[in-house]
Amino acid sequence: MGDNQKRFIEDSLDLLNELDESLMQLEANPLATAPLEQVFRTMHTIKGAASMFGFENISQLAHLLETVFDKVRQGHLPVSDDLISITLNSFDKVRDQLGKTNAGKSIADDFLDEHIAHITQFLRTFDISDVTGETGVVDQESTYLLLINPTIQIEEGSNHPIIYIVKDLETLGSIKTQEYKDDGKQITQWRIILSTPVSTSEIESYFIFVEHECKIALHHLTSGNLLESMEFQEIINRYFANEYSEAEFVKQTKEFSDRNKSVARSELLADDEMPGKRIVHDSVIKVGKHKIDDLINWISELIILQAQLLNIAQRNRITALDEITERMETVINHLRDTSLEIGLVPVEVLVTKFKRLVRDLSKLQGKKVNFLSKGTETEMDKDVIEMMTDPIMHLIRNAIDHGIERPDVRKRAGKPEYGTIKLKAFRSNTFINLIVSDDGKGIDRERVLQKAIEQGIVKPDDKLTDQEIFNLIFRSSLSTADTVSNVSGRGVGMDVVYQRISELRGSIDIASVAGQSTSFHIKLPLSRSIIDGLLVLVDKTCYVLPLNVIERIDRIPFNLLGRENRICTDILVNESLLTVFSLRKKFYSESIPPKTTDIISVDVNGIRKGIAVDSIQGKIQAVLKPLGEHYQNQEFISGSTILGDGTIALVLDPQRLFNT
């Protein structure tokens, strides 16, 4: 598979997500014209590009659906639930085909035949015999100047997609084209005069998959077909022969139009030389994720080298080198932050999937559910977003299946028929916060506890807080569902949520009010690979604690931790009772303890707890490295890092440390 075909697949998958969003907007407001026009344009784009890159079955399917929605535009067909469902299901199949092709799997030519037949039958149901795509309505023609300037080398007679696009433009109406080449036979520009009823947005859509390989300037010259005039043909010939500059050609065209009582209007969409132009998508560069990962890895190595250089400077007391390393640290910090920002994408990319999930599941279960989102412009690491997709989908499924009641039940409870699921995203300090909430019946505290007792997860006489009881739903195989459905009920899903969040060094809190609501608050670190940490020493071993969970540090006599060898104990720190975990008593109880110990107060699931260490070494930028096989089962260690002197420090996970 060639690079152009791979790029088509990537861009098409993005277009399909946009299509889902537009279709659901149209379903919510069937009379809205904006989403209808967006649906039509997207299908038109996919149709043309699919044909160009050899996906004839996708092109045929998009062509049929384009015809259907053109009938909607003309008022011949209503926007119905069946229409939206057929379209969504059809393009789900297209998404499957593109995904499998991208993975190198072969796809049968008749992969979409069933959906094509279904759509054809749908059209016949409405007694519409025209399924060829001809609308029977001719829009007013306009004449355009189109300039195509390749930014890569394209040889005359090659099979580059831009050459085929230029040929495809001939099908839109009357056209006159001039191709320009340099001495090396490389094409430098196409000048095209096109008269067509097609809109500017549809003309632009032909170039969506090659926009990174050329600059496009589209100029609406006037309404009507000027190519029918021999006088205008002469103006074009003089422009093509470079007797007229571009600006002079536009001027001559306007004067000619005025003489023929045509209304001239200028709507320049690209190219810097003419007023009112803009360069289409020139500010966006697509970069492969692996390249960003490589960049961050090299910056990580640079951070380690800078720490080693600083260590040498301090050990040898080289003042000049100290100054250089300080400046290097500033530059590397900016470089690190910039590189991390490059890999961030907005949470918004997930929203369409969740809306679609809510739509499909609510219809399946006979419930009425709205999905609302807030703060979706918040950006997260692309890898984190991909890893969080399944957990959030499990939470939404759980909310629809267990939380949101049926419309009749909600009415009896004095609630609106439509339940609401909300996704809220925001950034605080170095955390990304995601809150998934619903206004359903809440978590049945007693039922969860009873199920846990029946399965032996807890004992009948155990005294548990509400939070501890709510957390039981994350236990594998525990479910409060009376029956098993194709959505939930087997006790799997919620344990996956907890496991995935833990893998990302995050936390999740549950709040629920019986009969009213449930919310899940997820906190995730902003970066997975580089963290700001506090370097601490215990005996002769260095550890790193993430700086974003640390609240304060206090120093107390070591003997206040108690004479008995208790790893975790409650002591009075800064006039407050604090549960303190002693790393020394856990791992180094045989060595001689220091006279004092530093107590680091950390936030563990909203509760302040303390970690006792021998001493604080200072702040550090920790580049996380994977653990060796001997540490794979130590859940309280989230990674390791290399210090400036070349030694290894283990990065601790405070949340899991208190579970050891």
XYZ file of C-alpha atoms in Angstrom:
660
model
C 0.000 0.000 0.000
C 1.436 3.370 -1.056
C 1.885 6.471 1.101
C -0.953 8.298 -0.674
C -3.363 5.439 -0.005
C -2.309 5.322 3.661
C -2.876 9.064 3.906
C -6.300 8.645 2.297
C -7.224 6.036 4.917
C -6.059 8.237 7.813
C -7.901 11.305 6.499
C -11.016 9.292 5.662
C -11.216 7.907 9.202
C -11.147 11.503 10.485
C -13.872 12.437 7.986
C -16.013 9.512 9.161
C -15.827 10.794 12.737
C -16.964 14.217 11.507
C -19.734 12.506 9.554
C -20.986 10.722 12.688
C -21.106 14.052 14.519
C -23.018 15.772 11.691
C -25.502 12.888 11.385
C -26.294 12.975 15.105
C -26.721 16.753 14.982
C -29.088 16.269 12.065
C -31.009 13.584 13.951
C -31.402 15.945 16.921
C -32.580 18.789 14.654
C -33.925 17.400 11.331
C -34.658 20.873 9.946
C -31.117 22.192 10.460
C -29.371 22.969 7.173
C -25.758 23.258 8.416
C -25.300 19.591 9.462
C -27.196 18.444 6.344
C -24.831 20.380 4.095
C -21.850 19.039 6.059
C -23.087 15.452 5.624
C -23.504 16.003 1.880
C -20.041 17.594 1.478
C -18.324 14.850 3.483
C -19.935 12.106 1.401
C -18.982 13.932 -1.776
C -15.366 14.179 -0.599
C -15.183 10.513 0.376
C -16.800 9.475 -2.924
C -14.268 11.314 -5.088
C -11.204 10.364 -3.059
C -12.219 6.702 -2.699
C -12.546 6.350 -6.437
C -9.178 8.016 -6.962
C -7.373 5.638 -4.597
C -8.977 2.407 -5.801
C -11.807 1.909 -3.274
C -14.569 1.623 -5.845
C -17.045 -0.057 -3.477
C -16.681 2.786 -0.958
C -17.104 5.304 -3.771
C -20.286 3.539 -4.924
C -21.719 3.462 -1.406
C -20.905 7.148 -0.812
C -22.392 8.005 -4.208
C -25.700 6.319 -3.330
C -25.901 7.983 0.080
C -24.947 11.305 -1.465
C -27.960 10.825 -3.766
C -30.200 10.047 -0.789
C -29.152 13.163 1.106
C -29.465 15.280 -2.012
C -33.105 14.205 -2.034
C -33.294 15.364 1.578
C -31.827 18.726 0.538
C -34.532 19.059 -2.123
C -37.275 18.206 0.348
C -38.148 14.887 -1.335
C -37.101 12.799 1.693
C -37.532 13.453 5.423
C -34.764 13.010 7.973
C -35.837 9.859 9.792
C -34.442 7.473 12.362
C -34.156 4.802 9.655
C -32.189 7.109 7.376
C -29.705 8.073 10.110
C -29.304 4.448 11.243
C -28.751 3.157 7.689
C -26.136 5.827 7.068
C -24.310 5.281 10.352
C -24.302 1.497 9.936
C -23.104 1.759 6.330
C -20.173 3.965 7.198
C -19.355 1.760 10.185
C -18.727 -0.936 7.574
C -16.586 1.507 5.584
C -14.625 2.231 8.747
C -14.077 -1.510 9.200
C -12.839 -1.873 5.630
C -10.402 1.023 5.943
C -9.125 -0.284 9.281
C -8.511 -3.761 7.900
C -6.880 -2.424 4.740
C -4.593 -0.242 6.867
C -3.631 -3.359 8.835
C -2.652 -5.109 5.609
C -5.606 -7.500 5.480
C -7.245 -8.296 2.168
C -10.897 -7.294 1.711
C -13.385 -8.934 -0.656
C -14.716 -6.778 -3.481
C -18.304 -7.428 -2.322
C -17.539 -6.248 1.230
C -20.180 -3.484 1.058
C -22.681 -5.096 -1.324
C -25.232 -5.791 1.415
C -25.292 -2.141 2.488
C -25.398 -0.893 -1.100
C -28.436 -3.131 -1.741
C -30.060 -1.928 1.500
C -29.688 1.729 0.530
C -31.016 1.064 -2.975
C -34.070 -0.630 -1.459
C -34.511 2.278 0.946
C -34.719 4.663 -2.001
C -37.275 2.465 -3.740
C -39.417 2.473 -0.604
C -39.923 6.174 -1.176
C -40.789 5.610 -4.861
C -37.668 7.374 -6.041
C -36.410 5.785 -9.216
C -33.406 8.046 -9.700
C -30.471 6.444 -7.869
C -27.860 7.575 -10.334
C -26.992 10.725 -8.462
C -28.652 13.114 -10.927
C -30.677 15.580 -8.951
C -32.596 17.158 -11.801
C -31.901 20.563 -10.313
C -29.277 22.706 -11.979
C -27.726 25.378 -9.802
C -26.547 28.631 -11.336
C -23.136 28.281 -12.949
C -20.133 30.343 -11.889
C -16.708 30.831 -13.403
C -13.599 30.271 -11.278
C -9.861 30.738 -11.541
C -8.057 27.831 -9.896
C -4.296 27.873 -9.337
C -2.518 24.689 -8.261
C 1.109 25.068 -7.170
C 2.795 21.761 -6.249
C 5.131 21.901 -3.248
C 6.733 18.600 -4.246
C 8.277 17.366 -7.485
C 5.714 16.042 -9.976
C 6.861 14.862 -13.383
C 4.735 15.239 -16.485
C 2.982 11.950 -17.226
C 3.434 10.547 -13.694
C 0.594 8.903 -11.767
C 0.516 11.384 -8.907
C -3.037 11.944 -7.498
C -2.948 15.690 -8.307
C -2.727 14.870 -12.025
C -5.848 12.713 -11.730
C -7.628 15.425 -9.748
C -6.997 17.913 -12.562
C -8.556 15.427 -14.982
C -11.513 14.831 -12.639
C -12.256 18.574 -12.628
C -13.199 18.239 -16.299
C -16.360 16.389 -15.221
C -17.614 19.410 -13.255
C -18.388 21.620 -16.256
C -16.600 23.672 -18.910
C -12.855 23.938 -18.347
C -9.688 25.396 -19.877
C -6.343 24.260 -18.420
C -2.701 25.289 -18.870
C 0.195 23.304 -17.389
C 3.581 24.923 -16.641
C 6.892 23.068 -16.268
C 10.483 23.943 -15.426
C 13.545 22.957 -17.467
C 13.652 19.596 -15.698
C 10.128 18.720 -16.864
C 8.768 19.113 -13.304
C 5.277 20.629 -13.151
C 5.357 23.977 -11.348
C 1.754 25.159 -11.782
C -1.661 24.481 -13.281
C -3.849 27.439 -14.253
C -7.468 26.385 -14.640
C -10.524 28.370 -15.722
C -13.629 26.413 -14.689
C -17.325 27.144 -15.246
C -19.498 24.889 -13.082
C -22.615 24.859 -10.851
C -20.513 23.166 -8.130
C -19.826 25.257 -5.018
C -16.374 26.446 -3.903
C -16.414 24.070 -0.916
C -17.043 21.083 -3.202
C -14.211 22.133 -5.524
C -11.908 22.471 -2.508
C -12.943 19.020 -1.299
C -11.176 17.441 -4.286
C -7.838 18.501 -2.779
C -8.375 17.468 0.843
C -6.079 14.437 0.535
C -3.233 16.267 -1.231
C -3.370 19.609 0.603
C 0.081 18.967 2.123
C 1.596 18.544 -1.364
C 0.299 21.687 -3.070
C -1.001 25.200 -2.516
C -4.473 25.900 -3.848
C -5.819 29.326 -4.827
C -9.510 29.409 -5.753
C -10.937 32.698 -7.046
C -14.623 33.183 -7.865
C -14.544 35.382 -10.965
C -18.240 35.888 -11.684
C -21.592 34.185 -11.957
C -22.432 32.595 -15.283
C -20.352 30.640 -17.824
C -17.765 33.000 -19.313
C -16.156 30.173 -21.271
C -19.034 30.361 -23.757
C -17.650 33.717 -24.963
C -14.919 33.823 -27.635
C -13.856 37.252 -26.354
C -13.206 35.807 -22.886
C -11.343 32.877 -24.492
C -8.903 35.433 -25.929
C -8.397 36.991 -22.475
C -7.619 33.523 -21.110
C -5.112 32.810 -23.908
C -3.240 36.034 -23.164
C -3.162 35.173 -19.451
C -1.926 31.633 -20.181
C 0.787 33.139 -22.419
C 1.896 35.353 -19.468
C 0.891 38.537 -21.299
C -1.348 39.287 -18.320
C -0.354 38.975 -14.703
C -2.806 37.304 -12.379
C -4.065 40.625 -11.051
C -4.409 41.989 -14.610
C -6.336 38.876 -15.667
C -8.790 39.359 -12.783
C -9.168 43.007 -13.743
C -9.811 42.142 -17.422
C -12.336 39.498 -16.371
C -14.205 41.988 -14.202
C -14.347 44.558 -16.966
C -15.555 41.908 -19.409
C -18.232 40.794 -16.922
C -19.350 44.348 -16.330
C -19.653 44.904 -20.050
C -21.869 41.823 -20.221
C -23.920 43.039 -17.256
C -22.669 40.211 -15.003
C -22.250 40.698 -11.307
C -18.604 40.322 -10.372
C -17.615 39.278 -6.907
C -14.172 38.385 -5.580
C -13.766 35.620 -3.073
C -10.090 34.752 -3.047
C -9.318 31.717 -0.886
C -5.530 31.392 -1.142
C -2.201 32.741 -2.474
C -0.477 35.711 -0.848
C -0.142 37.903 -3.976
C -3.850 38.799 -4.288
C -6.012 40.644 -1.721
C -8.434 38.675 0.406
C -6.652 35.350 -0.111
C -5.921 32.724 2.441
C -3.742 29.639 2.213
C -5.847 26.533 2.685
C -4.684 24.414 5.644
C -1.083 25.594 5.160
C -0.588 26.050 8.914
C -1.106 22.359 9.702
C 1.577 19.730 9.223
C 0.705 16.079 9.797
C 3.418 14.167 11.599
C 3.479 10.455 12.338
C 3.056 9.566 16.013
C 6.231 7.488 15.964
C 8.225 10.598 15.016
C 6.847 12.494 18.025
C 7.645 9.516 20.260
C 11.221 9.474 18.921
C 11.552 13.205 19.582
C 10.392 12.814 23.192
C 12.737 9.844 23.705
C 15.722 11.858 22.517
C 14.727 14.802 24.706
C 14.506 12.351 27.604
C 18.074 11.276 26.923
C 19.079 14.945 26.738
C 17.583 15.535 30.199
C 19.644 12.653 31.606
C 22.828 13.994 29.975
C 22.140 17.476 31.345
C 21.745 16.030 34.856
C 25.048 14.178 34.479
C 26.780 17.355 33.260
C 25.383 19.284 36.229
C 26.663 16.576 38.566
C 30.179 16.847 37.094
C 30.121 20.648 37.351
C 29.076 20.580 41.004
C 31.492 17.808 41.955
C 34.452 19.587 40.359
C 33.295 23.109 41.325
C 33.518 24.480 37.779
C 31.668 27.813 37.925
C 31.572 28.419 34.164
C 30.142 24.967 33.592
C 27.528 25.616 36.291
C 26.259 28.628 34.354
C 26.101 26.690 31.095
C 24.201 23.800 32.684
C 21.694 26.224 34.226
C 21.021 27.762 30.802
C 20.832 24.280 29.317
C 18.249 23.317 31.908
C 16.054 26.267 30.918
C 16.329 25.451 27.207
C 15.698 21.732 27.780
C 12.636 22.511 29.931
C 11.150 24.610 27.119
C 12.063 21.928 24.584
C 10.463 19.269 26.762
C 7.241 21.242 27.236
C 7.016 22.037 23.510
C 7.592 18.418 22.491
C 4.940 17.226 24.928
C 2.487 19.818 23.590
C 3.016 18.507 20.036
C 1.696 15.103 21.071
C -1.453 16.493 22.708
C -4.888 16.234 21.127
C -8.196 17.625 22.452
C -10.594 15.397 24.363
C -13.100 16.432 21.695
C -11.814 13.631 19.425
C -13.523 11.152 21.775
C -16.857 12.938 22.072
C -18.349 11.727 18.776
C -17.660 8.094 19.714
C -19.395 8.598 23.055
C -22.398 10.335 21.494
C -22.720 7.453 19.089
C -22.459 4.928 21.932
C -25.169 6.727 23.936
C -27.432 6.877 20.887
C -27.104 3.189 20.027
C -27.326 1.799 23.577
C -30.234 4.003 24.632
C -32.240 2.876 21.587
C -31.301 -0.744 22.269
C -32.570 -0.516 25.859
C -35.626 1.637 25.168
C -34.274 4.559 27.196
C -34.047 8.253 26.416
C -30.607 9.657 27.109
C -28.873 12.935 26.256
C -25.092 13.210 26.189
C -23.501 16.536 27.153
C -19.834 17.478 27.176
C -17.892 20.398 28.607
C -14.240 21.380 28.413
C -13.565 19.111 25.444
C -10.940 21.571 24.192
C -8.751 20.268 27.048
C -5.737 18.521 25.542
C -4.271 15.153 26.513
C -1.471 12.943 25.300
C -2.686 10.991 22.263
C -1.592 7.679 23.796
C -3.474 8.475 27.006
C -6.625 9.373 25.057
C -6.441 6.084 23.171
C -5.938 4.148 26.412
C -8.819 5.992 28.124
C -11.355 5.423 25.325
C -12.382 1.949 26.516
C -12.592 2.854 30.245
C -14.843 5.845 29.567
C -16.994 3.770 27.225
C -17.369 1.193 30.031
C -18.472 3.976 32.399
C -21.031 5.221 29.875
C -22.351 1.693 29.264
C -22.607 1.215 33.006
C -24.496 4.504 33.369
C -27.021 3.561 30.677
C -27.492 -0.020 31.872
C -27.408 0.469 35.671
C -27.932 4.196 36.218
C -30.395 5.812 33.818
C -33.964 4.594 34.380
C -36.594 3.931 31.726
C -38.779 6.933 30.798
C -41.849 5.683 32.708
C -39.783 5.032 35.851
C -38.203 8.492 35.638
C -41.625 10.130 35.265
C -42.916 8.360 38.369
C -39.856 9.605 40.254
C -40.556 13.182 39.165
C -37.633 13.259 36.736
C -37.651 14.289 33.059
C -38.039 11.405 30.592
C -34.617 12.054 29.152
C -31.710 11.066 31.354
C -28.416 12.911 31.034
C -24.855 11.653 30.887
C -22.159 14.324 31.132
C -18.465 14.292 30.320
C -16.453 17.145 31.798
C -12.743 17.655 31.183
C -10.399 20.205 32.708
C -6.761 20.654 33.619
C -5.515 21.406 37.124
C -1.797 21.764 37.842
C -0.169 18.761 36.176
C -3.336 16.653 36.145
C -5.992 16.043 33.530
C -9.414 15.637 35.150
C -12.242 13.697 33.532
C -15.649 13.493 35.210
C -18.327 11.124 33.888
C -21.671 11.644 35.616
C -25.325 10.725 35.180
C -28.633 11.737 36.776
C -29.863 8.163 37.207
C -30.781 6.137 40.267
C -27.327 6.133 41.822
C -25.386 3.211 43.277
C -27.320 0.942 45.621
C -24.874 0.889 48.537
C -26.529 -1.986 50.389
C -26.870 -4.141 47.274
C -23.193 -3.730 46.375
C -22.172 -4.618 49.922
C -24.471 -7.654 49.996
C -23.078 -8.956 46.676
C -19.527 -8.508 47.951
C -20.364 -10.450 51.136
C -22.008 -13.252 49.126
C -18.882 -13.595 46.977
C -16.538 -13.525 49.979
C -14.886 -10.271 48.936
C -15.639 -8.721 52.344
C -16.727 -10.171 55.672
C -20.189 -9.456 57.130
C -18.698 -7.721 60.176
C -16.326 -5.457 58.191
C -16.917 -1.741 58.743
C -16.575 0.000 55.393
C -16.944 3.652 54.416
C -19.181 4.678 51.531
C -16.122 5.218 49.343
C -14.772 1.746 50.152
C -18.144 0.195 49.330
C -18.398 2.109 46.053
C -14.878 0.963 45.135
C -16.068 -2.641 45.357
C -17.689 -2.270 41.936
C -14.164 -2.296 40.492
C -13.648 -5.843 41.739
C -13.578 -8.442 38.990
C -16.754 -10.574 38.637
C -18.807 -8.415 41.016
C -22.040 -7.234 39.398
C -25.373 -6.094 40.812
C -27.271 -6.832 37.590
C -30.149 -9.312 37.935
C -29.689 -10.573 34.380
C -26.806 -10.731 31.939
C -27.309 -8.560 28.841
C -25.173 -7.880 25.799
C -24.201 -4.610 27.470
C -23.238 -5.631 31.019
C -23.935 -7.973 33.889
C -20.925 -10.292 33.865
C -18.865 -8.307 36.335
C -16.303 -7.273 33.756
C -15.723 -3.775 32.494
C -15.426 -1.795 35.698
C -12.333 -3.750 36.734
C -10.858 -2.838 33.338
C -11.568 0.824 34.128
C -9.619 0.658 37.384
C -6.767 -1.342 35.878
C -6.282 1.017 32.937
C -6.357 4.138 35.121
C -3.832 2.544 37.473
C -1.551 1.761 34.525
C -1.587 5.473 33.721
C -0.637 6.362 37.341
C -4.046 7.962 37.797
C -6.836 7.725 40.351
C -10.625 7.464 40.282
C -13.133 8.610 42.905
C -16.832 7.761 43.034
C -19.620 9.951 44.371
C -23.224 8.771 44.370
C -26.542 9.885 45.818
C -29.245 7.204 45.931
C -32.037 7.978 43.483
C -30.307 11.048 42.098
C -26.876 10.716 40.528
C -23.496 9.047 40.193
C -20.170 10.555 39.130
C -16.718 9.143 38.472
C -13.819 11.594 38.843
C -10.675 10.456 37.027
C -7.328 12.204 37.591
C -4.464 11.460 35.210
C -0.915 12.844 35.098
C -0.290 15.171 32.167
C 2.752 13.263 30.946
C 3.527 9.565 30.934
C 7.230 9.765 30.096
C 8.690 12.789 31.912
C 7.648 13.937 35.374
C 8.756 16.527 37.900
C 9.697 14.665 41.046
C 11.197 14.925 44.491
C 14.375 12.884 44.980
C 14.536 11.287 48.440
C 17.021 9.008 50.190
C 16.267 5.982 52.376
C 19.345 4.233 53.739
C 21.575 4.262 50.607
C 18.783 4.011 48.046
C 17.269 6.896 46.091
C 13.564 7.119 45.290
C 11.476 9.627 43.347
C 8.013 10.826 44.380
C 5.830 12.673 41.820
C 5.843 16.342 42.741
C 2.202 16.881 41.765
C 0.853 14.808 44.701
C 3.038 16.392 47.400
C 1.335 18.877 49.740
C 4.010 19.664 52.371
C 7.136 18.337 54.091
C 7.761 18.169 57.852
C 10.813 16.970 59.815
C 10.311 15.049 63.068
C 12.467 12.876 65.364
C 12.649 9.339 63.988
C 11.604 7.818 67.327
C 8.153 9.423 66.981
C 7.372 6.767 64.394
C 7.202 4.307 67.283
C 9.563 1.739 68.723
C 7.665 -1.270 67.389
C 8.375 -2.285 63.821
C 5.075 -1.010 62.420
C 5.303 0.061 58.787
C 2.173 2.218 58.868
C 1.240 4.199 61.976
C -0.850 7.234 62.969
C 1.214 10.066 64.430
C 0.768 13.774 65.130
C 2.434 15.844 62.392
C 2.040 19.623 62.298
C -0.744 19.339 64.895
C -2.735 16.929 62.686
C -3.130 13.173 62.976
C -1.528 11.604 59.912
C -1.212 8.016 58.713
C 2.488 7.641 57.907
C 4.128 4.906 55.813
C 7.807 4.337 56.707
C 9.922 3.267 53.747
C 12.789 2.479 56.139
C 10.702 0.143 58.307
C 9.301 -1.506 55.204
C 12.569 -2.183 53.382
C 15.557 -1.303 55.619
C 14.575 -2.233 59.162
C 17.962 -3.912 59.860
C 20.122 -0.813 59.264
C 20.748 1.958 61.802
C 18.060 4.673 61.447
C 18.834 8.421 61.347
C 17.976 10.736 64.233
C 15.325 12.579 62.198
C 12.966 11.660 59.419
C 11.227 13.784 56.795
C 7.477 13.280 56.500
C 6.183 13.979 52.970
C 2.446 14.643 52.982
C 0.801 13.369 49.800
C -2.715 13.315 48.408
C -4.012 9.737 48.082
C -7.523 9.682 46.603
C -8.387 12.949 48.305
C -6.999 11.856 51.707
C -3.769 13.311 53.123
C -1.225 10.684 54.130
C 2.473 10.736 54.945
C 5.555 8.957 53.646
C 8.604 8.847 55.955
C 12.054 9.075 54.311
C 15.551 9.623 55.697
C 16.241 12.869 53.821
C 15.216 15.075 50.889
C 17.770 15.357 48.083
C 15.955 17.949 45.962
C 13.797 18.372 42.878
C 14.442 16.327 39.756
C 13.103 15.890 36.253
C 12.566 12.145 36.105
C 12.635 10.423 32.742
C 10.613 7.253 33.287
C 12.221 4.044 32.108
C 10.520 0.618 32.011
C 11.105 -1.732 34.929
C 13.164 -4.889 34.668
C 11.524 -8.284 35.025
C 12.352 -8.475 38.754
C 10.172 -5.422 39.481
C 7.253 -6.140 37.139
C 5.044 -7.378 39.988
C 5.858 -4.499 42.361
C 2.772 -2.357 41.808
C 3.929 0.486 44.067
C 6.856 1.167 41.678
C 5.665 2.972 38.533
C 9.075 3.168 36.825
C 12.720 4.016 37.200
C 14.985 6.886 36.215
C 18.706 7.443 35.702
C 20.319 10.043 37.968
C 23.134 12.425 37.073
C 25.763 10.120 38.582
C 24.508 7.207 36.511
C 22.733 5.384 39.347
C 19.124 4.208 39.238
C 16.273 5.645 41.308
C 12.872 3.958 41.587
C 9.782 6.096 40.985
C 7.137 5.372 43.627
C 3.371 5.383 43.163
C 2.060 6.830 46.481
C -1.488 5.578 45.907
C -0.406 1.955 45.559
C 2.270 2.249 48.220
C -0.398 2.364 50.919
C -1.921 -0.832 49.527
C 1.262 -2.879 49.930
